[in-house]
PDB file of C-alpha atoms in Angstrom:
ATOM      1  CA  ILE A   1     -22.013 -25.015 -19.328  1.00  0.00           C
ATOM      2  CA  GLY A   2     -22.815 -22.248 -16.854  1.00  0.00           C
ATOM      3  CA  ALA A   3     -20.792 -19.311 -15.504  1.00  0.00           C
ATOM      4  CA  ARG A   4     -20.920 -15.619 -14.743  1.00  0.00           C
ATOM      5  CA  PRO A   5     -20.061 -13.223 -17.599  1.00  0.00           C
ATOM      6  CA  SER A   6     -16.375 -12.995 -18.620  1.00  0.00           C
ATOM      7  CA  LEU A   7     -15.332 -16.181 -16.842  1.00  0.00           C
ATOM      8  CA  GLY A   8     -14.710 -18.169 -20.025  1.00  0.00           C
ATOM      9  CA  LYS A   9     -17.980 -19.786 -21.167  1.00  0.00           C
ATOM     10  CA  THR A  10     -17.387 -19.044 -24.836  1.00  0.00           C
ATOM     11  CA  ALA A  11     -13.674 -19.851 -24.543  1.00  0.00           C
ATOM     12  CA  LEU A  12     -14.366 -23.262 -23.011  1.00  0.00           C
ATOM     13  CA  GLY A  13     -17.204 -24.044 -25.405  1.00  0.00           C
ATOM     14  CA  GLU A  14     -15.180 -23.077 -28.480  1.00  0.00           C
ATOM     15  CA  GLN A  15     -12.137 -24.976 -27.240  1.00  0.00           C
ATOM     16  CA  ILE A  16     -14.194 -28.146 -26.713  1.00  0.00           C
ATOM     17  CA  ALA A  17     -15.743 -27.680 -30.164  1.00  0.00           C
ATOM     18  CA  LEU A  18     -12.342 -27.235 -31.835  1.00  0.00           C
ATOM     19  CA  ASN A  19     -10.997 -30.275 -30.017  1.00  0.00           C
ATOM     20  CA  ALA A  20     -14.003 -32.351 -31.090  1.00  0.00           C
ATOM     21  CA  ALA A  21     -13.436 -31.201 -34.684  1.00  0.00           C
ATOM     22  CA  GLY A  22      -9.827 -32.392 -34.557  1.00  0.00           C
ATOM     23  CA  ALA A  23      -8.137 -28.980 -34.554  1.00  0.00           C
ATOM     24  CA  PHE A  24      -5.710 -30.003 -31.795  1.00  0.00           C
ATOM     25  CA  GLY A  25      -4.801 -33.304 -33.431  1.00  0.00           C
ATOM     26  CA  GLY A  26      -5.877 -36.768 -32.414  1.00  0.00           C
ATOM     27  CA  ASN A  27      -7.116 -39.819 -34.238  1.00  0.00           C
ATOM     28  CA  SER A  28     -10.819 -38.983 -34.259  1.00  0.00           C
ATOM     29  CA  SER A  29     -12.841 -35.912 -35.141  1.00  0.00           C
ATOM     30  CA  LYS A  30     -16.511 -35.023 -35.405  1.00  0.00           C
ATOM     31  CA  LYS A  31     -18.463 -32.617 -37.563  1.00  0.00           C
ATOM     32  CA  THR A  32     -19.001 -29.785 -35.094  1.00  0.00           C
ATOM     33  CA  MET A  33     -21.361 -26.824 -35.449  1.00  0.00           C
ATOM     34  CA  PHE A  34     -20.817 -23.750 -33.265  1.00  0.00           C
ATOM     35  CA  ILE A  35     -23.732 -21.270 -33.219  1.00  0.00           C
ATOM     36  CA  GLU A  36     -22.522 -17.883 -31.975  1.00  0.00           C
ATOM     37  CA  LEU A  37     -25.203 -15.356 -30.960  1.00  0.00           C
ATOM     38  CA  GLU A  38     -23.088 -12.897 -28.972  1.00  0.00           C
ATOM     39  CA  MET A  39     -19.798 -12.323 -30.809  1.00  0.00           C
ATOM     40  CA  SER A  40     -19.006 -11.414 -34.394  1.00  0.00           C
ATOM     41  CA  PRO A  41     -17.372 -13.959 -36.744  1.00  0.00           C
ATOM     42  CA  LYS A  42     -14.138 -11.927 -36.513  1.00  0.00           C
ATOM     43  CA  GLN A  43     -14.015 -12.169 -32.712  1.00  0.00           C
ATOM     44  CA  LEU A  44     -14.758 -15.901 -32.830  1.00  0.00           C
ATOM     45  CA  THR A  45     -11.974 -16.436 -35.383  1.00  0.00           C
ATOM     46  CA  GLU A  46      -9.486 -14.396 -33.330  1.00  0.00           C
ATOM     47  CA  ARG A  47     -10.147 -16.589 -30.298  1.00  0.00           C
ATOM     48  CA  ALA A  48      -9.781 -19.768 -32.337  1.00  0.00           C
ATOM     49  CA  ILE A  49      -6.429 -18.652 -33.799  1.00  0.00           C
ATOM     50  CA  ALA A  50      -5.194 -17.569 -30.348  1.00  0.00           C
ATOM     51  CA  ASN A  51      -6.159 -21.013 -28.981  1.00  0.00           C
ATOM     52  CA  LEU A  52      -4.443 -22.921 -31.760  1.00  0.00           C
ATOM     53  CA  SER A  53      -1.284 -20.787 -32.001  1.00  0.00           C
ATOM     54  CA  LYS A  54      -1.045 -19.995 -28.246  1.00  0.00           C
ATOM     55  CA  VAL A  55      -0.323 -16.359 -29.116  1.00  0.00           C
ATOM     56  CA  SER A  56      -1.811 -13.542 -27.018  1.00  0.00           C
ATOM     57  CA  ILE A  57      -5.108 -12.337 -28.453  1.00  0.00           C
ATOM     58  CA  ASN A  58      -4.074  -8.715 -27.807  1.00  0.00           C
ATOM     59  CA  LYS A  59      -1.009  -9.208 -30.018  1.00  0.00           C
ATOM     60  CA  LEU A  60      -3.251 -10.645 -32.719  1.00  0.00           C
ATOM     61  CA  ARG A  61      -5.474  -7.567 -32.615  1.00  0.00           C
ATOM     62  CA  THR A  62      -2.644  -5.040 -32.560  1.00  0.00           C
ATOM     63  CA  GLY A  63      -0.379  -6.914 -34.984  1.00  0.00           C
ATOM     64  CA  LEU A  64       2.650  -6.541 -32.672  1.00  0.00           C
ATOM     65  CA  LEU A  65       4.016 -10.022 -33.385  1.00  0.00           C
ATOM     66  CA  SER A  66       7.512 -11.408 -33.525  1.00  0.00           C
ATOM     67  CA  THR A  67       8.603 -13.262 -36.657  1.00  0.00           C
ATOM     68  CA  GLN A  68       8.128 -16.600 -34.889  1.00  0.00           C
ATOM     69  CA  GLN A  69       4.673 -15.639 -33.607  1.00  0.00           C
ATOM     70  CA  PHE A  70       3.645 -14.368 -37.054  1.00  0.00           C
ATOM     71  CA  SER A  71       4.678 -17.695 -38.607  1.00  0.00           C
ATOM     72  CA  LYS A  72       2.649 -19.578 -35.992  1.00  0.00           C
ATOM     73  CA  VAL A  73      -0.423 -17.426 -36.597  1.00  0.00           C
ATOM     74  CA  VAL A  74      -0.241 -17.803 -40.383  1.00  0.00           C
ATOM     75  CA  PHE A  75       0.233 -21.568 -40.141  1.00  0.00           C
ATOM     76  CA  LYS A  76      -2.606 -22.101 -37.641  1.00  0.00           C
ATOM     77  CA  ALA A  77      -4.926 -19.729 -39.528  1.00  0.00           C
ATOM     78  CA  GLY A  78      -4.365 -21.860 -42.619  1.00  0.00           C
ATOM     79  CA  GLU A  79      -5.133 -25.013 -40.663  1.00  0.00           C
ATOM     80  CA  LEU A  80      -8.313 -23.430 -39.294  1.00  0.00           C
ATOM     81  CA  ALA A  81      -9.416 -22.359 -42.786  1.00  0.00           C
ATOM     82  CA  ASN A  82      -8.980 -25.940 -44.014  1.00  0.00           C
ATOM     83  CA  LEU A  83     -10.699 -27.488 -40.984  1.00  0.00           C
ATOM     84  CA  GLU A  84     -13.830 -28.852 -42.626  1.00  0.00           C
ATOM     85  CA  ASN A  85     -15.189 -30.438 -39.449  1.00  0.00           C
ATOM     86  CA  PHE A  86     -15.595 -27.095 -37.643  1.00  0.00           C
ATOM     87  CA  ILE A  87     -18.658 -25.154 -38.834  1.00  0.00           C
ATOM     88  CA  PRO A  88     -19.078 -21.740 -37.154  1.00  0.00           C
ATOM     89  CA  VAL A  89     -22.484 -20.143 -37.689  1.00  0.00           C
ATOM     90  CA  THR A  90     -23.623 -16.628 -36.825  1.00  0.00           C
ATOM     91  CA  CYS A  91     -27.426 -16.463 -36.962  1.00  0.00           C
ATOM     92  CA  ASN A  92     -29.068 -13.232 -38.112  1.00  0.00           C
ATOM     93  CA  THR A  93     -32.180 -14.192 -36.179  1.00  0.00           C
ATOM     94  CA  ARG A  94     -32.251 -15.479 -32.620  1.00  0.00           C
ATOM     95  CA  LYS A  95     -35.645 -17.198 -32.698  1.00  0.00           C
ATOM     96  CA  ILE A  96     -35.543 -20.774 -31.474  1.00  0.00           C
ATOM     97  CA  SER A  97     -37.485 -22.062 -34.495  1.00  0.00           C
ATOM     98  CA  ASP A  98     -34.950 -20.539 -36.927  1.00  0.00           C
ATOM     99  CA  ILE A  99     -32.019 -21.915 -34.919  1.00  0.00           C
ATOM    100  CA  CYS A 100     -33.555 -25.401 -34.919  1.00  0.00           C
ATOM    101  CA  SER A 101     -34.145 -25.182 -38.688  1.00  0.00           C
ATOM    102  CA  CYS A 102     -30.500 -24.198 -39.167  1.00  0.00           C
ATOM    103  CA  ILE A 103     -29.330 -27.157 -37.067  1.00  0.00           C
ATOM    104  CA  ARG A 104     -31.570 -29.603 -38.942  1.00  0.00           C
ATOM    105  CA  ARG A 105     -30.263 -28.317 -42.277  1.00  0.00           C
ATOM    106  CA  GLU A 106     -26.613 -28.715 -41.246  1.00  0.00           C
ATOM    107  CA  VAL A 107     -27.270 -32.205 -39.879  1.00  0.00           C
ATOM    108  CA  ARG A 108     -28.972 -33.193 -43.125  1.00  0.00           C
ATOM    109  CA  ILE A 109     -26.481 -31.595 -45.534  1.00  0.00           C
ATOM    110  CA  ASN A 110     -23.133 -31.731 -43.663  1.00  0.00           C
ATOM    111  CA  ASN A 111     -23.810 -34.637 -41.270  1.00  0.00           C
ATOM    112  CA  VAL A 112     -23.131 -32.508 -38.172  1.00  0.00           C
ATOM    113  CA  GLU A 113     -22.562 -34.687 -35.094  1.00  0.00           C
ATOM    114  CA  ILE A 114     -22.221 -32.110 -32.280  1.00  0.00           C
ATOM    115  CA  VAL A 115     -23.872 -28.681 -31.848  1.00  0.00           C
ATOM    116  CA  PHE A 116     -22.858 -25.805 -29.539  1.00  0.00           C
ATOM    117  CA  ILE A 117     -25.123 -22.795 -28.820  1.00  0.00           C
ATOM    118  CA  ASP A 118     -23.650 -19.619 -27.290  1.00  0.00           C
ATOM    119  CA  HIS A 119     -25.702 -18.745 -25.345  1.00  0.00           C
ATOM    120  CA  ILE A 120     -29.272 -19.662 -24.340  1.00  0.00           C
ATOM    121  CA  GLY A 121     -29.931 -16.275 -22.745  1.00  0.00           C
ATOM    122  CA  LEU A 122     -29.822 -14.647 -26.200  1.00  0.00           C
ATOM    123  CA  VAL A 123     -32.215 -17.134 -27.831  1.00  0.00           C
ATOM    124  CA  ARG A 124     -35.753 -15.821 -28.297  1.00  0.00           C
ATOM    125  CA  PRO A 125     -38.930 -17.932 -28.004  1.00  0.00           C
ATOM    126  CA  ASP A 126     -41.457 -18.059 -30.815  1.00  0.00           C
ATOM    127  CA  GLY A 127     -44.413 -17.133 -28.608  1.00  0.00           C
ATOM    128  CA  ASN A 128     -45.096 -13.986 -26.610  1.00  0.00           C
ATOM    129  CA  TYR A 129     -44.808 -14.524 -22.882  1.00  0.00           C
ATOM    130  CA  LYS A 130     -45.418 -12.123 -20.033  1.00  0.00           C
ATOM    131  CA  ASN A 131     -42.904 -13.910 -17.822  1.00  0.00           C
ATOM    132  CA  GLN A 132     -39.328 -14.520 -18.924  1.00  0.00           C
ATOM    133  CA  TRP A 133     -39.150 -17.962 -17.313  1.00  0.00           C
ATOM    134  CA  GLU A 134     -41.982 -19.193 -19.553  1.00  0.00           C
ATOM    135  CA  GLY A 135     -40.054 -18.214 -22.691  1.00  0.00           C
ATOM    136  CA  VAL A 136     -36.839 -19.811 -21.421  1.00  0.00           C
ATOM    137  CA  ALA A 137     -38.779 -22.963 -20.554  1.00  0.00           C
ATOM    138  CA  GLU A 138     -40.088 -23.159 -24.132  1.00  0.00           C
ATOM    139  CA  ILE A 139     -36.555 -22.754 -25.501  1.00  0.00           C
ATOM    140  CA  SER A 140     -35.172 -25.418 -23.148  1.00  0.00           C
ATOM    141  CA  HIS A 141     -37.931 -27.919 -23.981  1.00  0.00           C
ATOM    142  CA  THR A 142     -37.497 -27.284 -27.731  1.00  0.00           C
ATOM    143  CA  ILE A 143     -33.735 -27.923 -27.559  1.00  0.00           C
ATOM    144  CA  GLN A 144     -34.319 -31.116 -25.574  1.00  0.00           C
ATOM    145  CA  GLN A 145     -36.847 -32.358 -28.164  1.00  0.00           C
ATOM    146  CA  LEU A 146     -34.452 -31.486 -31.000  1.00  0.00           C
ATOM    147  CA  GLN A 147     -31.660 -33.440 -29.296  1.00  0.00           C
ATOM    148  CA  ARG A 148     -33.891 -36.507 -29.061  1.00  0.00           C
ATOM    149  CA  GLU A 149     -35.052 -36.090 -32.652  1.00  0.00           C
ATOM    150  CA  LEU A 150     -31.541 -35.805 -34.128  1.00  0.00           C
ATOM    151  CA  ASN A 151     -29.844 -38.058 -31.538  1.00  0.00           C
ATOM    152  CA  ILE A 152     -26.741 -35.835 -31.298  1.00  0.00           C
ATOM    153  CA  PRO A 153     -25.214 -33.932 -28.352  1.00  0.00           C
ATOM    154  CA  ILE A 154     -26.298 -30.288 -28.080  1.00  0.00           C
ATOM    155  CA  VAL A 155     -24.105 -28.219 -25.753  1.00  0.00           C
ATOM    156  CA  VAL A 156     -25.722 -25.001 -24.529  1.00  0.00           C
ATOM    157  CA  LEU A 157     -23.878 -22.199 -22.736  1.00  0.00           C
ATOM    158  CA  SER A 158     -25.754 -20.300 -20.039  1.00  0.00           C
ATOM    159  CA  GLN A 159     -25.205 -17.446 -17.632  1.00  0.00           C
ATOM    160  CA  VAL A 160     -25.879 -17.747 -13.904  1.00  0.00           C
ATOM    161  CA  GLY A 161     -27.417 -15.169 -11.586  1.00  0.00           C
ATOM    162  CA  ARG A 162     -25.605 -12.209 -10.024  1.00  0.00           C
ATOM    163  CA  ALA A 163     -26.100 -13.569  -6.518  1.00  0.00           C
ATOM    164  CA  VAL A 164     -23.312 -16.126  -7.062  1.00  0.00           C
ATOM    165  CA  GLU A 165     -20.620 -13.580  -7.962  1.00  0.00           C
ATOM    166  CA  GLY A 166     -17.540 -14.781  -6.085  1.00  0.00           C
ATOM    167  CA  LYS A 167     -19.347 -17.895  -4.848  1.00  0.00           C
ATOM    168  CA  LYS A 168     -19.869 -21.437  -6.075  1.00  0.00           C
ATOM    169  CA  PRO A 169     -22.946 -21.663  -8.334  1.00  0.00           C
ATOM    170  CA  SER A 170     -25.594 -24.360  -8.003  1.00  0.00           C
ATOM    171  CA  LEU A 171     -28.275 -25.719 -10.329  1.00  0.00           C
ATOM    172  CA  ALA A 172     -30.805 -23.226  -8.978  1.00  0.00           C
ATOM    173  CA  ASP A 173     -28.575 -20.329 -10.088  1.00  0.00           C
ATOM    174  CA  LEU A 174     -28.977 -20.933 -13.844  1.00  0.00           C
ATOM    175  CA  ARG A 175     -30.492 -17.755 -15.216  1.00  0.00           C
ATOM    176  CA  GLY A 176     -33.956 -17.733 -16.742  1.00  0.00           C
ATOM    177  CA  SER A 177     -35.872 -20.818 -15.706  1.00  0.00           C
ATOM    178  CA  GLY A 178     -35.715 -24.014 -13.687  1.00  0.00           C
ATOM    179  CA  ALA A 179     -36.533 -25.874 -16.910  1.00  0.00           C
ATOM    180  CA  ILE A 180     -32.861 -25.765 -17.926  1.00  0.00           C
ATOM    181  CA  GLU A 181     -31.724 -27.778 -14.906  1.00  0.00           C
ATOM    182  CA  GLU A 182     -34.588 -30.236 -15.472  1.00  0.00           C
ATOM    183  CA  ASP A 183     -34.057 -30.765 -19.211  1.00  0.00           C
ATOM    184  CA  ALA A 184     -30.239 -30.910 -19.343  1.00  0.00           C
ATOM    185  CA  ASP A 185     -28.559 -34.310 -19.075  1.00  0.00           C
ATOM    186  CA  THR A 186     -25.286 -32.811 -17.819  1.00  0.00           C
ATOM    187  CA  ILE A 187     -24.629 -29.446 -16.178  1.00  0.00           C
ATOM    188  CA  MET A 188     -21.168 -28.097 -15.385  1.00  0.00           C
ATOM    189  CA  PHE A 189     -20.054 -24.759 -13.948  1.00  0.00           C
ATOM    190  CA  ILE A 190     -16.851 -22.772 -14.394  1.00  0.00           C
ATOM    191  CA  GLU A 191     -15.487 -21.675 -11.019  1.00  0.00           C
ATOM    192  CA  ARG A 192     -12.533 -19.294 -10.880  1.00  0.00           C
ATOM    193  CA  ASP A 193     -11.461 -15.914  -9.531  1.00  0.00           C
ATOM    194  CA  ARG A 194     -11.503 -12.879 -11.757  1.00  0.00           C
ATOM    195  CA  GLN A 195      -8.223 -11.350 -12.894  1.00  0.00           C
ATOM    196  CA  ASP A 196      -7.167  -8.815 -10.253  1.00  0.00           C
ATOM    197  CA  ASN A 197      -3.821  -7.820 -11.752  1.00  0.00           C
ATOM    198  CA  VAL A 198      -2.521  -7.438 -15.287  1.00  0.00           C
ATOM    199  CA  ASP A 199       0.452  -9.670 -14.406  1.00  0.00           C
ATOM    200  CA  GLU A 200      -1.872 -12.481 -13.351  1.00  0.00           C
ATOM    201  CA  THR A 201      -1.919 -14.445 -16.599  1.00  0.00           C
ATOM    202  CA  ILE A 202      -2.728 -17.946 -15.305  1.00  0.00           C
ATOM    203  CA  ILE A 203      -5.726 -18.469 -13.027  1.00  0.00           C
ATOM    204  CA  PRO A 204      -6.616 -21.808 -11.377  1.00  0.00           C
ATOM    205  CA  THR A 205     -10.057 -22.979 -12.479  1.00  0.00           C
ATOM    206  CA  VAL A 206     -12.419 -25.722 -11.375  1.00  0.00           C
ATOM    207  CA  ILE A 207     -14.961 -27.305 -13.712  1.00  0.00           C
ATOM    208  CA  ASN A 208     -17.674 -28.579 -11.394  1.00  0.00           C
ATOM    209  CA  ILE A 209     -20.099 -31.150 -12.831  1.00  0.00           C
ATOM    210  CA  ASN A 210     -23.185 -30.666 -10.655  1.00  0.00           C
ATOM    211  CA  LYS A 211     -25.537 -32.906 -12.647  1.00  0.00           C
ATOM    212  CA  ASN A 212     -24.865 -35.970 -14.740  1.00  0.00           C
ATOM    213  CA  ARG A 213     -27.883 -38.034 -15.693  1.00  0.00           C
ATOM    214  CA  ASN A 214     -25.806 -40.809 -17.217  1.00  0.00           C
ATOM    215  CA  GLY A 215     -22.791 -40.901 -14.942  1.00  0.00           C
ATOM    216  CA  ALA A 216     -21.040 -39.596 -11.855  1.00  0.00           C
ATOM    217  CA  CYS A 217     -20.565 -35.967 -10.843  1.00  0.00           C
ATOM    218  CA  GLY A 218     -17.153 -34.545 -10.003  1.00  0.00           C
ATOM    219  CA  LYS A 219     -14.584 -31.817 -10.533  1.00  0.00           C
ATOM    220  CA  ALA A 220     -11.701 -31.168 -12.926  1.00  0.00           C
ATOM    221  CA  ASN A 221      -8.782 -28.800 -12.269  1.00  0.00           C
ATOM    222  CA  LEU A 222      -7.779 -26.539 -15.158  1.00  0.00           C
ATOM    223  CA  MET A 223      -5.777 -23.359 -15.662  1.00  0.00           C
ATOM    224  CA  PHE A 224      -7.234 -20.344 -17.469  1.00  0.00           C
ATOM    225  CA  HIS A 225      -4.732 -18.411 -19.594  1.00  0.00           C
ATOM    226  CA  THR A 226      -5.960 -14.826 -19.775  1.00  0.00           C
ATOM    227  CA  GLN A 227      -3.738 -13.731 -22.672  1.00  0.00           C
ATOM    228  CA  GLU A 228      -4.646 -16.604 -24.997  1.00  0.00           C
ATOM    229  CA  VAL A 229      -8.235 -16.833 -23.613  1.00  0.00           C
ATOM    230  CA  MET A 230      -7.987 -20.603 -23.275  1.00  0.00           C
ATOM    231  CA  PHE A 231      -7.944 -23.419 -20.739  1.00  0.00           C
ATOM    232  CA  SER A 232      -5.279 -26.061 -20.153  1.00  0.00           C
ATOM    233  CA  ASP A 233      -4.770 -28.991 -17.814  1.00  0.00           C
ATOM    234  CA  ALA A 234      -3.479 -27.911 -14.416  1.00  0.00           C
ATOM    235  CA  SER A 235       0.125 -29.047 -13.969  1.00  0.00           C
ATOM    236  CA  PRO A 236       1.934 -28.954 -10.602  1.00  0.00           C
ATOM    237  CA  GLU A 237       4.250 -26.258 -11.988  1.00  0.00           C
ATOM    238  CA  ASP A 238       1.328 -23.997 -12.968  1.00  0.00           C
ATOM    239  CA  ILE A 239      -0.335 -24.386  -9.593  1.00  0.00           C
ATOM    240  CA  LYS A 240       2.925 -23.662  -7.747  1.00  0.00           C
ATOM    241  CA  LYS A 241       3.598 -20.591  -9.894  1.00  0.00           C
ATOM    242  CA  GLN A 242       0.112 -19.241  -9.192  1.00  0.00           C
ATOM    243  CA  GLU A 243       0.433 -19.879  -5.451  1.00  0.00           C
ATOM    244  CA  ASP A 244       3.767 -18.018  -5.347  1.00  0.00           C
ATOM    245  CA  TYR A 245       2.285 -15.108  -7.269  1.00  0.00           C
ATOM    246  CA  SER A 246      -0.789 -14.876  -5.038  1.00  0.00           C
ATOM    247  CA  LYS A 247       1.401 -14.972  -1.921  1.00  0.00           C
ATOM    248  CA  SER A 248       3.688 -12.221  -3.207  1.00  0.00           C
ATOM    249  CA  VAL A 249       0.720  -9.990  -4.033  1.00  0.00           C
ATOM    250  CA  LYS A 250      -0.819 -10.478  -0.587  1.00  0.00           C
ATOM    251  CA  ASP A 251       2.511  -9.656   1.081  1.00  0.00           C
ATOM    252  CA  LYS A 252       2.701  -6.358  -0.813  1.00  0.00           C
ATOM    253  CA  VAL A 253      -0.806  -5.252   0.141  1.00  0.00           C
ATOM    254  CA  LYS A 254      -0.763  -3.044   3.222  1.00  0.00           C
ATOM    255  CA  MET A 255      -3.816  -3.122   5.443  1.00  0.00           C
ATOM    256  CA  SER A 256      -5.693   0.129   5.891  1.00  0.00           C
ATOM    257  CA  PRO A 257      -6.105   1.535   9.433  1.00  0.00           C
ATOM    258  CA  ALA A 258      -9.732   0.380   9.444  1.00  0.00           C
ATOM    259  CA  GLU A 259      -8.724  -3.147   8.367  1.00  0.00           C
ATOM    260  CA  GLU A 260      -6.009  -3.278  11.063  1.00  0.00           C
ATOM    261  CA  PHE A 261      -8.512  -2.141  13.681  1.00  0.00           C
ATOM    262  CA  LEU A 262     -11.081  -4.771  12.605  1.00  0.00           C
ATOM    263  CA  ALA A 263      -8.366  -7.430  12.510  1.00  0.00           C
ATOM    264  CA  GLY A 264      -7.438  -6.671  16.111  1.00  0.00           C
ATOM    265  CA  GLY A 265      -4.178  -4.887  15.341  1.00  0.00           C
ATOM    266  CA  THR A 266      -2.980  -1.462  16.440  1.00  0.00           C
ATOM    267  CA  PRO A 267      -4.442   1.304  14.270  1.00  0.00           C
ATOM    268  CA  GLU A 268      -2.133   3.941  12.913  1.00  0.00           C
ATOM    269  CA  GLU A 269      -1.860   7.277  14.676  1.00  0.00           C
ATOM    270  CA  GLY A 270      -4.640   9.649  13.794  1.00  0.00           C
ATOM    271  CA  PHE A 271      -7.188   6.985  12.924  1.00  0.00           C
TER     272      PHE A 271
END
């Protein structure tokens, strides 16, 4: 899963992991291991509770909750604490050999069936390499070999290069090495605009599957909820609400004299 920073890589990865573990209900659940290398356990837990309770993460941090919201948070926090199929892990070391040992141990002891790693850019190779791409290639190859050895899905989050800011990323934009796009069976990108206004709480998002070794590529429309830091299916009502909001914001923005001049309009006096 690739995206620029702060577009929701961790949010999407954790939400998929919680769903696979049965946190959102359903008839089936899998033992899911989530290896977090960037955030603290507290931050990861806050996001999980916000996802499950659908309460703003800022309200969770400040404690400014209504009685109903507080009841939701307490209930969902209890459910999360009792969710045996979700195994969050914060590694003290970021070496690929130690991470693989940790995964093997959890598979052997707890029968883990799915592994998430957030994110590959923070993993360190065992060897010393002059070029960064060589180290990333070693990490990518090691994860691929581990996946074949254990025969379980391993989902890896990855950043993409700065050149795609505001554009649609491609396989070549994965940061670090071309080995990632070669080794991965499936690659998907998160495509959405950044939040421009504090009142913009729902942002249309596209999940673009650019590579699928065992199936077809395609796109999925979602909505990103900035307050709860979570994704949901895009309903017609959400899309309409976002379109109305975007239109109202554009109508309120007044063009500068320079913009009017470039647009072919009449510049204001004194320009």
